[in-house]
């Protein structure tokens, strides 16, 4: 699954700074709050979400924002909210560490954090992501792009391939160790038979 931060990842603002209600703006991929402030969203977000959804990849949110209702309002105004299954649990918005967010999102989808990628604009969230067992992709431009998503998926695929190769090697190594132990046991048993003292004749 792919988990997204929101502020400066899906849109260029902190959701808690806006005033509700929040409505779609007059220009493409913008929204406006009740004070008249316009906010630009990621040009790639809708298409990225749509592509991931079609591929059967679950989506989640891990945000340390202070105001969940404002974040949900932004998701709805940008047309992104409907892509989430079980949004009450797969959209985690509260002050806290990313590893806690990630674990809760993964639990909502009944998957392991090892299968998750976090897309985030803040590099300091990487250690918490790794601590949860997930992969981390840093958005250097502080907004989601298609190129970011492609790079993140390629890196994840390489990681899985490496993990699978190592698992295969480890399994083979354990099987070899088991065979070696069995062979060693046979040799010891054979030696015991060969050195068995002879029974003196009467």
XYZ file of C-alpha atoms in Angstrom:
202
model
C 0.000 0.000 0.000
C 0.991 3.637 -0.430
C 0.625 6.046 2.484
C 0.747 9.807 2.004
C 1.601 12.715 4.196
C -0.735 15.601 3.326
C 0.581 19.113 4.026
C 3.130 20.087 1.335
C 2.733 16.608 -0.118
C -0.795 16.691 -1.552
C -1.233 20.468 -1.310
C 0.863 23.567 -0.664
C -0.284 24.601 2.791
C -0.921 23.403 6.327
C -4.546 22.343 6.518
C -4.934 23.745 10.038
C -4.161 27.271 8.758
C -7.273 27.365 6.563
C -10.779 28.465 7.486
C -13.733 26.223 6.714
C -15.742 25.766 4.642
C -13.262 24.856 1.922
C -14.555 24.657 -1.631
C -13.073 23.930 -5.095
C -11.415 27.015 -6.566
C -12.217 28.773 -9.834
C -9.010 27.523 -11.472
C -8.024 23.856 -11.996
C -6.626 21.982 -9.016
C -7.139 24.783 -6.514
C -9.386 25.231 -3.487
C -10.525 28.307 -1.599
C -11.253 28.680 2.109
C -13.875 30.932 3.686
C -11.417 33.835 3.961
C -10.788 33.770 0.204
C -7.365 32.164 0.410
C -6.487 30.013 -2.581
C -4.452 26.827 -2.205
C -2.788 24.896 -5.025
C -2.869 21.118 -4.949
C -0.512 18.552 -6.463
C -1.133 18.372 -10.212
C -0.370 14.650 -10.108
C -2.322 13.575 -7.011
C -5.665 12.700 -8.637
C -4.073 10.681 -11.446
C -1.626 8.975 -9.040
C -4.461 7.989 -6.706
C -6.582 6.790 -9.621
C -3.734 4.683 -11.055
C -2.919 3.106 -7.694
C -6.582 2.342 -7.054
C -6.964 0.649 -10.455
C -3.880 -1.435 -9.669
C -5.524 -2.651 -6.461
C -3.124 -0.774 -4.190
C -4.649 0.474 -0.943
C -4.172 4.124 0.001
C -3.657 5.684 3.408
C -2.746 8.931 5.134
C -0.189 9.479 7.893
C -0.260 13.100 9.003
C 0.828 14.889 12.161
C -1.652 17.692 11.431
C -3.649 19.200 14.281
C -7.004 19.475 12.531
C -8.499 16.324 10.973
C -11.766 18.006 9.799
C -9.790 20.589 7.800
C -7.644 17.846 6.241
C -10.731 15.848 5.299
C -12.295 18.982 3.797
C -9.211 19.459 1.618
C -9.240 15.815 0.515
C -12.904 16.174 -0.473
C -12.388 19.500 -2.281
C -9.488 18.087 -4.324
C -11.576 14.984 -5.173
C -9.231 12.593 -3.342
C -11.343 11.407 -0.412
C -13.303 8.793 -2.376
C -10.146 6.829 -3.170
C -9.755 5.695 0.448
C -11.258 2.492 1.766
C -12.191 2.515 5.451
C -11.293 6.248 5.680
C -12.075 6.463 9.390
C -9.037 4.255 10.056
C -6.930 4.519 6.893
C -6.705 8.321 7.242
C -4.659 9.018 10.368
C -4.402 12.713 11.284
C -3.176 13.679 14.740
C -0.049 14.889 16.506
C 2.216 11.898 16.879
C 5.013 9.849 15.391
C 4.783 8.533 11.847
C 5.500 4.959 12.927
C 2.279 4.980 14.978
C 0.327 6.427 12.046
C 1.750 3.841 9.654
C 0.969 0.887 11.911
C -2.634 2.036 12.335
C -3.131 2.542 8.599
C -1.683 -0.906 7.884
C -3.938 -2.438 10.531
C -6.942 -0.804 8.838
C -6.025 -2.627 5.615
C -4.877 -5.798 7.382
C -1.424 -5.685 5.792
C 2.128 -5.648 7.078
C 4.003 -2.310 7.279
C 6.733 -4.074 5.270
C 4.441 -3.718 2.241
C 3.933 0.041 2.715
C 5.603 3.124 1.235
C 5.332 6.528 2.907
C 5.449 9.561 0.597
C 6.526 12.574 2.666
C 8.088 16.012 2.157
C 9.962 15.956 5.489
C 13.131 13.871 5.557
C 13.182 13.769 9.358
C 10.182 11.398 9.218
C 12.332 8.692 7.619
C 13.663 7.116 10.877
C 10.137 6.648 12.265
C 9.037 5.149 8.940
C 11.927 2.673 8.959
C 11.156 1.913 12.609
C 7.650 0.869 11.568
C 9.128 -1.427 8.915
C 7.878 0.588 5.923
C 9.735 2.163 2.998
C 10.237 5.928 2.775
C 10.270 8.243 -0.231
C 11.300 11.880 0.209
C 9.519 14.504 -1.901
C 12.353 16.946 -2.498
C 10.100 19.468 -4.257
C 7.619 19.347 -1.335
C 4.728 18.301 -3.560
C 3.757 14.941 -5.067
C 4.706 14.330 -8.712
C 4.277 11.346 -11.003
C 8.057 10.992 -11.129
C 8.175 10.696 -7.338
C 5.617 7.899 -7.390
C 7.453 6.055 -10.156
C 10.780 6.279 -8.323
C 9.194 5.140 -5.061
C 7.602 2.087 -6.692
C 10.832 1.174 -8.497
C 12.819 1.437 -5.261
C 10.242 -0.664 -3.449
C 10.311 -3.324 -6.198
C 14.109 -3.518 -5.970
C 13.888 -3.805 -2.185
C 11.358 -6.635 -2.411
C 13.474 -8.430 -5.009
C 16.542 -8.141 -2.789
C 14.558 -9.315 0.226
C 13.191 -12.274 -1.746
C 16.659 -13.199 -2.993
C 18.048 -13.051 0.533
C 15.120 -15.103 1.843
C 15.790 -17.709 -0.840
C 19.483 -17.785 -0.005
C 18.711 -18.055 3.707
C 16.250 -20.877 3.120
C 18.792 -22.706 0.981
C 21.454 -22.142 3.604
C 19.225 -23.544 6.338
C 18.359 -26.574 4.202
C 22.057 -27.162 3.577
C 22.769 -26.819 7.286
C 20.024 -29.336 8.014
C 21.466 -31.773 5.458
C 24.952 -31.278 6.913
C 23.670 -32.020 10.396
C 21.893 -35.158 9.191
C 25.030 -36.272 7.384
C 27.130 -35.574 10.469
C 24.684 -37.591 12.577
C 24.953 -40.537 10.182
C 28.763 -40.395 10.280
C 28.762 -40.336 14.099
C 26.356 -43.266 14.281
C 28.480 -45.219 11.804
C 31.624 -44.476 13.832
C 29.951 -45.722 16.984
C 29.147 -48.990 15.287
C 32.684 -49.352 13.921
C 34.391 -48.720 17.274
C 31.983 -50.875 19.261
C 34.203 -53.094 21.463
C 34.308 -56.726 20.528
C 32.577 -59.209 22.810
C 35.225 -61.550 24.230
C 34.816 -65.190 23.251
C 34.089 -67.674 26.001
